[in-house]
Coordinates of C-alpha atoms and ligand atoms in Angstrom, one line a residue:
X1 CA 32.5 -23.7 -6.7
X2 CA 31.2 -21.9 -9.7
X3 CA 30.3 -18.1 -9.7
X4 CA 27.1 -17.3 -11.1
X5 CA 26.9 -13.8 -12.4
X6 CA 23.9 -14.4 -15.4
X7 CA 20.8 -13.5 -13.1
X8 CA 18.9 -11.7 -15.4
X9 CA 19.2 -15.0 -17.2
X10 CA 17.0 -16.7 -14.6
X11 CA 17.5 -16.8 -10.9
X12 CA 18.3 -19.4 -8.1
X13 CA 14.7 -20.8 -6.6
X14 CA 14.5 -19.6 -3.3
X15 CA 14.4 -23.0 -0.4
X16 CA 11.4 -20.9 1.0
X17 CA 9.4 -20.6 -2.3
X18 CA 10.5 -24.7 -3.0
X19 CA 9.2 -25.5 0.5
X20 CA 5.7 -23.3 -0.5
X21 CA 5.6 -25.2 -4.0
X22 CA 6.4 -28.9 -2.2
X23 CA 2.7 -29.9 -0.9
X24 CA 1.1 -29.2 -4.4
X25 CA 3.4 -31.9 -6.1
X26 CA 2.6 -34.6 -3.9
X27 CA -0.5 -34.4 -1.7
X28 CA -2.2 -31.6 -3.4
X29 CA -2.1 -32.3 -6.9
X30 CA -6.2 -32.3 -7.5
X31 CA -6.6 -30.4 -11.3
X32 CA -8.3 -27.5 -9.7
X33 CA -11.5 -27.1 -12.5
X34 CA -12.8 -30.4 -10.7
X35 CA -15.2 -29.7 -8.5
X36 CA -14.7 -32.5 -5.8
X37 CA -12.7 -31.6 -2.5
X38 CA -9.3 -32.6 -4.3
X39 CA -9.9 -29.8 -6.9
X40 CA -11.6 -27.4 -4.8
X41 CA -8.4 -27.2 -2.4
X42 CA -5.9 -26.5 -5.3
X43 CA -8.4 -24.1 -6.7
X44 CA -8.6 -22.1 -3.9
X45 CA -5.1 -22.0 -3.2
X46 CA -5.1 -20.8 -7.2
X47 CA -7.0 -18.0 -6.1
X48 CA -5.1 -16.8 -2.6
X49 CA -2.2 -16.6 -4.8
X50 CA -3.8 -14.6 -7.4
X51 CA -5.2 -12.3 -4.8
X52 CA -1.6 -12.1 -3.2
X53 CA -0.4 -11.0 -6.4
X54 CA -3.0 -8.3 -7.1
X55 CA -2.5 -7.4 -3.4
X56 CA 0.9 -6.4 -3.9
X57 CA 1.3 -5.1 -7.8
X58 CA -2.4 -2.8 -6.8
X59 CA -4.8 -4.3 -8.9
X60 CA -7.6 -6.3 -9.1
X61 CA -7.2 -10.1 -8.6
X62 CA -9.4 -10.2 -12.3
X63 CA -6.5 -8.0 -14.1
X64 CA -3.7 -11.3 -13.4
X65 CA -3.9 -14.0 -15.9
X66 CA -1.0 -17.0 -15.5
X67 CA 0.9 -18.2 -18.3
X68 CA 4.3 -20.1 -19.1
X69 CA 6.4 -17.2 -18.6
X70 CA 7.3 -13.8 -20.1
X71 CA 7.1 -15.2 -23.4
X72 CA 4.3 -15.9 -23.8
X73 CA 2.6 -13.3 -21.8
X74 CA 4.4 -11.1 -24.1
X75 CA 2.9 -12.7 -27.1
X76 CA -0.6 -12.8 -25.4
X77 CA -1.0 -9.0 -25.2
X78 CA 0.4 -7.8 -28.6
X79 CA -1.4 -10.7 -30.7
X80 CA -4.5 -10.0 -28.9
X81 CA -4.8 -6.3 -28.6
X82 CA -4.1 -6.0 -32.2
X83 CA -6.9 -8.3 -32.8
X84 CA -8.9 -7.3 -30.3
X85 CA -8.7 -3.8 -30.7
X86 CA -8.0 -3.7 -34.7
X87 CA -4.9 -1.7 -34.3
X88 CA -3.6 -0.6 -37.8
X89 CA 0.2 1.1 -36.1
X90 CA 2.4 -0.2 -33.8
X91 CA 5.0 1.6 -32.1
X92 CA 8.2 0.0 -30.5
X93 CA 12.1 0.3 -30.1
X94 CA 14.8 -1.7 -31.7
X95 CA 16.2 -2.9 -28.0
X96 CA 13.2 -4.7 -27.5
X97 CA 13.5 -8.1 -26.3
X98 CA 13.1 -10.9 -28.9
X99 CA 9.9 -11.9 -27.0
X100 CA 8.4 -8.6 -28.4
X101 CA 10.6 -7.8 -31.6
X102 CA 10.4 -11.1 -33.4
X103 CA 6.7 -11.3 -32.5
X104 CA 6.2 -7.4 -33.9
X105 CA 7.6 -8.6 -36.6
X106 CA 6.0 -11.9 -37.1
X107 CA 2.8 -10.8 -36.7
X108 CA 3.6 -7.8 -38.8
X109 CA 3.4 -10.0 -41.9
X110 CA 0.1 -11.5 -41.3
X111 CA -2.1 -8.7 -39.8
X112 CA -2.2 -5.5 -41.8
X113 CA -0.6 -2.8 -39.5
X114 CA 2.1 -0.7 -39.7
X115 CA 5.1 -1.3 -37.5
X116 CA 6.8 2.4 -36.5
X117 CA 10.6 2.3 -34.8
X118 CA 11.1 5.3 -32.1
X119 CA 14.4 6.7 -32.5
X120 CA 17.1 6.1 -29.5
X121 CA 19.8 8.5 -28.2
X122 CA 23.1 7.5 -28.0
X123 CA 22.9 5.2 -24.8
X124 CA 19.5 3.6 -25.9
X125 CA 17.1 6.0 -24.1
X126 CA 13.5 6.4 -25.7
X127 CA 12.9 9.7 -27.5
X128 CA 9.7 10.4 -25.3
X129 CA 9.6 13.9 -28.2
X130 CA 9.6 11.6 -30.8
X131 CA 7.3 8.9 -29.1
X132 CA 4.8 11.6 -28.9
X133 CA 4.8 12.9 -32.6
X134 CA 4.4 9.2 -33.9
X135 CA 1.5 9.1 -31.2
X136 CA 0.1 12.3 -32.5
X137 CA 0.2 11.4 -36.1
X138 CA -1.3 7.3 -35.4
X139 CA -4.1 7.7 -33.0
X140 CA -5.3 4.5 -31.2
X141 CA -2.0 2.5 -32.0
X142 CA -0.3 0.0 -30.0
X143 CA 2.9 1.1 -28.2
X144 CA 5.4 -1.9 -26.8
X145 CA 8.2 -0.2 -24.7
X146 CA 10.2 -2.6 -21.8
X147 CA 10.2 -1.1 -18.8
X148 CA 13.9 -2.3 -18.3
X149 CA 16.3 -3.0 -20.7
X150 CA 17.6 -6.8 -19.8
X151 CA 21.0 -6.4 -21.5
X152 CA 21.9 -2.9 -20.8
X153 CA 19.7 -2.4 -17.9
X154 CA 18.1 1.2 -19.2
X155 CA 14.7 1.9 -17.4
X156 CA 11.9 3.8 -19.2
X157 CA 9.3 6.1 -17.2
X158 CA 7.0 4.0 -17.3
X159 CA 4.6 6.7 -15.6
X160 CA 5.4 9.1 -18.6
X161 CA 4.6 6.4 -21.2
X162 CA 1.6 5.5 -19.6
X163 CA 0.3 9.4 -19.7
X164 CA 1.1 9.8 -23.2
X165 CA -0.2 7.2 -24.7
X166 CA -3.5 7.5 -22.8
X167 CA -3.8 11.2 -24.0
X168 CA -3.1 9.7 -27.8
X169 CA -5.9 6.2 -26.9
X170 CA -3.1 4.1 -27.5
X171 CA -2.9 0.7 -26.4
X172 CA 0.1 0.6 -23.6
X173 CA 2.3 -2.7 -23.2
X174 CA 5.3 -2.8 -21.3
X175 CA 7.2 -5.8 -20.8
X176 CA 8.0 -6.3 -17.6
X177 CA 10.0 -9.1 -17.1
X178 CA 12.9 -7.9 -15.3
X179 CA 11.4 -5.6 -12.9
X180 CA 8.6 -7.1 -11.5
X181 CA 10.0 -8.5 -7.8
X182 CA 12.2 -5.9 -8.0
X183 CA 10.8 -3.0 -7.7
X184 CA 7.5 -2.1 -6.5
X185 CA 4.8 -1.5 -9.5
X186 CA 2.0 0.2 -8.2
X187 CA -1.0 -0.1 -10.9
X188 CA -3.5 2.1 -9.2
X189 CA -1.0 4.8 -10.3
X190 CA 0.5 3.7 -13.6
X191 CA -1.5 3.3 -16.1
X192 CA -0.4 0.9 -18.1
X193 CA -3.0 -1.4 -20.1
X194 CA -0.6 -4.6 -20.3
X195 CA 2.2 -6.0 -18.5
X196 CA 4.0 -9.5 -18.4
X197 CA 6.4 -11.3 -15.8
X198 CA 8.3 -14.3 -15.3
X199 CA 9.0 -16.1 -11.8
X200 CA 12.3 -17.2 -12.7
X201 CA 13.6 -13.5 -13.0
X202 CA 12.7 -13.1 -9.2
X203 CA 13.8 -16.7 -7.3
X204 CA 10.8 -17.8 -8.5
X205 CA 9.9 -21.4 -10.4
X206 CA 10.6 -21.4 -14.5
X207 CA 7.7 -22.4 -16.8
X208 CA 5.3 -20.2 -15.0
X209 CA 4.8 -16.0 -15.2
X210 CA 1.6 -13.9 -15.8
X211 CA -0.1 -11.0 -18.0
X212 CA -1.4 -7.8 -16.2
X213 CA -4.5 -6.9 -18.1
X214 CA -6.2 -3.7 -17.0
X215 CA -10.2 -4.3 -16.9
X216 CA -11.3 -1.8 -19.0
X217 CA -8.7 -2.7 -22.2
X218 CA -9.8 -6.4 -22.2
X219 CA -8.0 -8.6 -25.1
X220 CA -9.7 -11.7 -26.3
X221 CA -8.3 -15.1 -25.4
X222 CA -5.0 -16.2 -26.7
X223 CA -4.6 -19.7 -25.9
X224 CA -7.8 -21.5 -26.9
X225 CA -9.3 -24.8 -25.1
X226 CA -10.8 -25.0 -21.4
X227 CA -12.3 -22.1 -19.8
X228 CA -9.6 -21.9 -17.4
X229 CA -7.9 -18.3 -16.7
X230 CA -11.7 -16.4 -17.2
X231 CA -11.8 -18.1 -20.4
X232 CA -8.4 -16.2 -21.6
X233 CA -5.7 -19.0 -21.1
X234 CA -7.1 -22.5 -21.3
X235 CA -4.9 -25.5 -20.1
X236 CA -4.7 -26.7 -16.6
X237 CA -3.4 -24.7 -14.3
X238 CA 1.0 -25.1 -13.8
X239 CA -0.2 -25.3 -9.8
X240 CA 3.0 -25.5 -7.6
X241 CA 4.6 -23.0 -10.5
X242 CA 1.4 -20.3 -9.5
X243 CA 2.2 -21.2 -5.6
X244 CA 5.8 -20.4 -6.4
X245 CA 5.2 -17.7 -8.2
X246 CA 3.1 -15.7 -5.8
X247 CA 5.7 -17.0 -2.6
X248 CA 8.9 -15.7 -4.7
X249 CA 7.0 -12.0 -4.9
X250 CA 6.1 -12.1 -1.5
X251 CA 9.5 -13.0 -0.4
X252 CA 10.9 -10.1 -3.2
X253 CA 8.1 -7.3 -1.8
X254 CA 8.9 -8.3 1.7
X255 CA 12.8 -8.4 1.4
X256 CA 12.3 -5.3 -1.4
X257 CA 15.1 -2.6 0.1
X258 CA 17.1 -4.8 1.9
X259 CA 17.8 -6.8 -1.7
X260 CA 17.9 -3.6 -3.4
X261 CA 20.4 -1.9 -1.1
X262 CA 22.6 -5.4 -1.0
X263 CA 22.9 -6.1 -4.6
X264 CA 23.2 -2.2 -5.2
X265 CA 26.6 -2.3 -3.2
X266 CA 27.5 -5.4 -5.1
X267 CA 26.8 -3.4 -8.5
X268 CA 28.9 -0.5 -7.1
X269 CA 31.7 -2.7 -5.8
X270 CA 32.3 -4.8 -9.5
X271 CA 32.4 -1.3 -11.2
X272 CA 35.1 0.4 -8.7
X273 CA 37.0 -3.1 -9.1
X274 CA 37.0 -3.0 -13.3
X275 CA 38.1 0.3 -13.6
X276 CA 41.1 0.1 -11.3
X277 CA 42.2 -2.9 -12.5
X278 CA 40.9 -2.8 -16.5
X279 CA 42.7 0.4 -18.3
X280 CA 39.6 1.8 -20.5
X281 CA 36.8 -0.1 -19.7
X282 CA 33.8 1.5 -20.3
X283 CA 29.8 0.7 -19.8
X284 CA 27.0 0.3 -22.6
X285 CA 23.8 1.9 -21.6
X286 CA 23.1 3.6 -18.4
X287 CA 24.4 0.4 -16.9
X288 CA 26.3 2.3 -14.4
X289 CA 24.5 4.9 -13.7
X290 CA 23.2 3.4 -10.1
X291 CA 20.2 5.7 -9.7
X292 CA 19.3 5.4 -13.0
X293 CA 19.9 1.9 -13.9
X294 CA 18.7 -1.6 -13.4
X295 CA 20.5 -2.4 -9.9
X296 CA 20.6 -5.9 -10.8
X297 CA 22.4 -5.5 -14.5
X298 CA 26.1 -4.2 -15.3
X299 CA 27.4 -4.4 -18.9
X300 CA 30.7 -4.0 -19.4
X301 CA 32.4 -2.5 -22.7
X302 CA 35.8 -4.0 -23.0
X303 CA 39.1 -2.6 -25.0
X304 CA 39.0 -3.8 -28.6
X305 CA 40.9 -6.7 -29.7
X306 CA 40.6 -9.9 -31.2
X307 CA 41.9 -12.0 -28.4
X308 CA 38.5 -10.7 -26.3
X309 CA 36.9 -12.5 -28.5
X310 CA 37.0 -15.6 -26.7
X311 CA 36.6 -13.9 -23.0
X312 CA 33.2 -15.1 -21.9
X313 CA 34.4 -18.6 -23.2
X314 CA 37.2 -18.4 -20.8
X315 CA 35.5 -17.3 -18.0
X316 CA 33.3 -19.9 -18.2
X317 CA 35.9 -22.0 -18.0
X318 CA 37.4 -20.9 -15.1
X319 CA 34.1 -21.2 -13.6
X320 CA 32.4 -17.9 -14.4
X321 CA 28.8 -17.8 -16.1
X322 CA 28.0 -14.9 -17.1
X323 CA 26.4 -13.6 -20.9
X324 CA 28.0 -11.5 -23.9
X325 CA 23.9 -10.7 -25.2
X326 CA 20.5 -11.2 -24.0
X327 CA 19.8 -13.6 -21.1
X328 CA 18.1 -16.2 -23.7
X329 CA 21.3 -16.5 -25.8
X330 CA 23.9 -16.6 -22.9
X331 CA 26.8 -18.7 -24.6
X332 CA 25.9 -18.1 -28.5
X333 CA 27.7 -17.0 -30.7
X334 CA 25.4 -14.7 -31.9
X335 CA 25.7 -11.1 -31.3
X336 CA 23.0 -8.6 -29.2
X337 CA 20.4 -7.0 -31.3
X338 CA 20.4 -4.5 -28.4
X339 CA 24.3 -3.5 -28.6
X340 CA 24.1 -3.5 -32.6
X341 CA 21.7 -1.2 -32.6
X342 CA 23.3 1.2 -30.1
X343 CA 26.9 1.2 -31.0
X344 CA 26.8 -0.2 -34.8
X345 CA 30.1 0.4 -35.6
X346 CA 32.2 -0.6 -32.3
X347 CA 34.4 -3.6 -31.9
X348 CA 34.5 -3.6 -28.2
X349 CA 33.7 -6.5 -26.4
X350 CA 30.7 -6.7 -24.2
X351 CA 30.1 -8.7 -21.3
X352 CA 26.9 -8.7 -19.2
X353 CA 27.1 -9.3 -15.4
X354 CA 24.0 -9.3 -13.2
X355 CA 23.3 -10.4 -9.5
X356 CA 21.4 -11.7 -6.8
X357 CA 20.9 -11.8 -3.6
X358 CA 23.1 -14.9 -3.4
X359 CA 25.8 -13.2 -4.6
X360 CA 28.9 -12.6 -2.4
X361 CA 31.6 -9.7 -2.4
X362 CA 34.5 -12.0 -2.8
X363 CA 32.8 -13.3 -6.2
X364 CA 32.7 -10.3 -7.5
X365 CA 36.0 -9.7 -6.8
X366 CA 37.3 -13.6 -7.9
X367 CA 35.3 -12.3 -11.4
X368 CA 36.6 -9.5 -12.0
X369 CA 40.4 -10.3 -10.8
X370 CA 39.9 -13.3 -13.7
X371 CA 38.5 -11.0 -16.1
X372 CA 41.6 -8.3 -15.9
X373 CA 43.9 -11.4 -16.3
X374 CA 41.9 -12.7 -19.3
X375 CA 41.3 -9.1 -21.4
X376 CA 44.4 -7.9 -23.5
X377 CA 44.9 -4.0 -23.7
X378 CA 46.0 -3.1 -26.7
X379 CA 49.0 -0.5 -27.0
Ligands
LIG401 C1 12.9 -8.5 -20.8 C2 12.5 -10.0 -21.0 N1 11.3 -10.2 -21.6 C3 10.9 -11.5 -21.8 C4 11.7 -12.6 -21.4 C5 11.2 -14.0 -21.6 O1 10.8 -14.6 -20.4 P1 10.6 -16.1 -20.3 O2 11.9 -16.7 -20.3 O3 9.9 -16.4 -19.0 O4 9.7 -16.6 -21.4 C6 13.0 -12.3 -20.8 C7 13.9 -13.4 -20.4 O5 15.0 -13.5 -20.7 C8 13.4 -11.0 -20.6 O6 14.5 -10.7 -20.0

């Protein structure tokens, strides 16, 4: 059996959530903007799991838009707002997931704004001082900061954020994607203007995620046809990937301390077993940090040599998935933005573990027991 340790990659569906999603690929498959019976039942199920959603994150059903992921919910909010609100500066980080940074910087050579980098310390926290001066100096800008960091697991206060930039009228979008179902956002109390999610991060269906939108910082439409989505996402509705969506963050909310405390101990359990049997391993980030951290992420920082090169490789094949970057380019060869830009100069080997609440003790152990066998200590 193979060991799965890549969940901030994507997730396991949950048998419950499939079960949810079953009925609205065979019986129920009505396109819900017809108005007959067979639409109006899919519609209304649209809407219960809107509600549900809203419900749980404290907002208004009106506020959650669906798209095809975190992607392109990502893509939605920064395209539009700058639009929308004719933002001329834009302020972001370099650890940024590419759903952000290579749209920043896409759009960056089209619309005419300015694109402003806030400086990092050491283990890739955001300078809140600096934050601010930028803030103070470009009013009314557009500020993109993720509220964890999928390869090295940092978290940002997103509370803090929020406060600042609505003292400065900027335009607040945090991507999401890796802590919605797993932690509780409350939106009644942080005021953010924009957030995204993807189901798949939570035991949830792939292809389907949604935008947070707060009322009163409306964007206009991104994806342009039907006036489904209030008019801002037209295309019919992904159906059973909505009913799967809203079931896998009802399961996550309901199951919320349990998972967090299970998959905490499973954190805590891979980083006692790597340092007593890996001289001079290390962690990038706040990775290990467990109060501080993403519970779900580890990243490991592994002795320099050549020969750990090829370690992920030979996990895998000893039946170990796991990632060296971000969770979109597990298995290239291409190095992490997000470690480059943190530790420019090291030759250490990195390796990203991250869990679920599928995970077992005794693959944690199998891992890292292959891992110490695999990694060559220099002299
Ligand atoms: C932080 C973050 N943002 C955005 C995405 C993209 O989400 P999706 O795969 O649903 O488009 C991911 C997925 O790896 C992610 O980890």
């Amino acid at each position: 059996m193979r060991i799965y340790l890549d969940n901030a990659a994507t997730t396991p569906l949950d048998p419950e959530v499939f079960e949810a999603m079953k009925p609205f690929m065979l019986e129920d498959f009505g396109n819900p903007s017809s108005t007959h019976g067979h639409g109006r039942k899919v519609r209304a199920a649209i809407e219960s799991a809107r509600k549900k959603i809203a419900e749980l994150l404290n907002c208004t059903p009106g506020e959650i838009i669906f798209t095809s992921g975190g992607t392109e919910a990502d893509n939605a909010i920064l395209g539009s707002s700058i639009r929308t609100y004719g933002i001329k500066n834009v302020i972001s980080s370099p650890i940024e997931h590419h759903a952000v940074e290579h749209t920043l910087h896409m759009l960056a050579k089209n619309d005419q704004f300015n694109l402003h980098m806030v400086k990092l310390d050491a283990k890739g926290h955001i300078d809140l001082n600096h934050l601010e001066e930028l803030l103070k100096i470009n009013p009314n800008a557009l500020v993109s900061l993720m509220h964890a960091n999928n390869e090295i697991g940092n978290l940002l206060d997103l509370e803090r954020v929020a406060e600042l930039c609505n003292a400065y009228s900027a335009y607040f979008h945090s991507d999401t994607v890796q802590t919605v179902g797993h932690y509780r956002h409350d939106l009644s109390k942080t005021k953010v203007h924009g957030i995204t999610a993807a189901a798949h991060k939570f035991h949830g269906p792939k292809g389907i995620g949604f935008m947070f939108i707060r009322k009163d910082k409306k964007i206009q439409p991104f994806v342009h046809g039907g006036a489904q989505e209030r008019n801002m996402r037209g295309g019919t509705e992904n159906v059973y990937g909505i009913i799967g969506l809203a079931k896998a963050l009802e399961i996550a909310y309901r199951d919320m301390d349990e998972h967090i405390h299970y998959v905490k101990e499973l954190k805590t359990r891979m980083i006692e077993r790597l340092k007593e049997q890996i001289p001079g391993v290390t962690f990038h980030g706040d990775s290990d940090n467990l109060d501080k951290s993403l519970y779900t992420v580890l990243n490991v920082s592994l002795p320099e040599s050549e020969e750990n090169d090829m370690l992920l490789f030979n996990l895998d094949l000893q039946g170990i998935s796991a990632s060296g970057g971000s969770a979109c380019s597990s298995g290239a060869a291409t190095g992490s933005h997000v470690l480059g830009a943190l530790y420019p100069e090291s030759k250490r080997g990195a390796i990203r573990f991250s869990f679920s609440k599928y995970n077992k003790p005794e693959e944690i152990d199998t891992a890292v027991k292959a891992l110490s066998e695999l990694c060559k200590i220099p002299a």
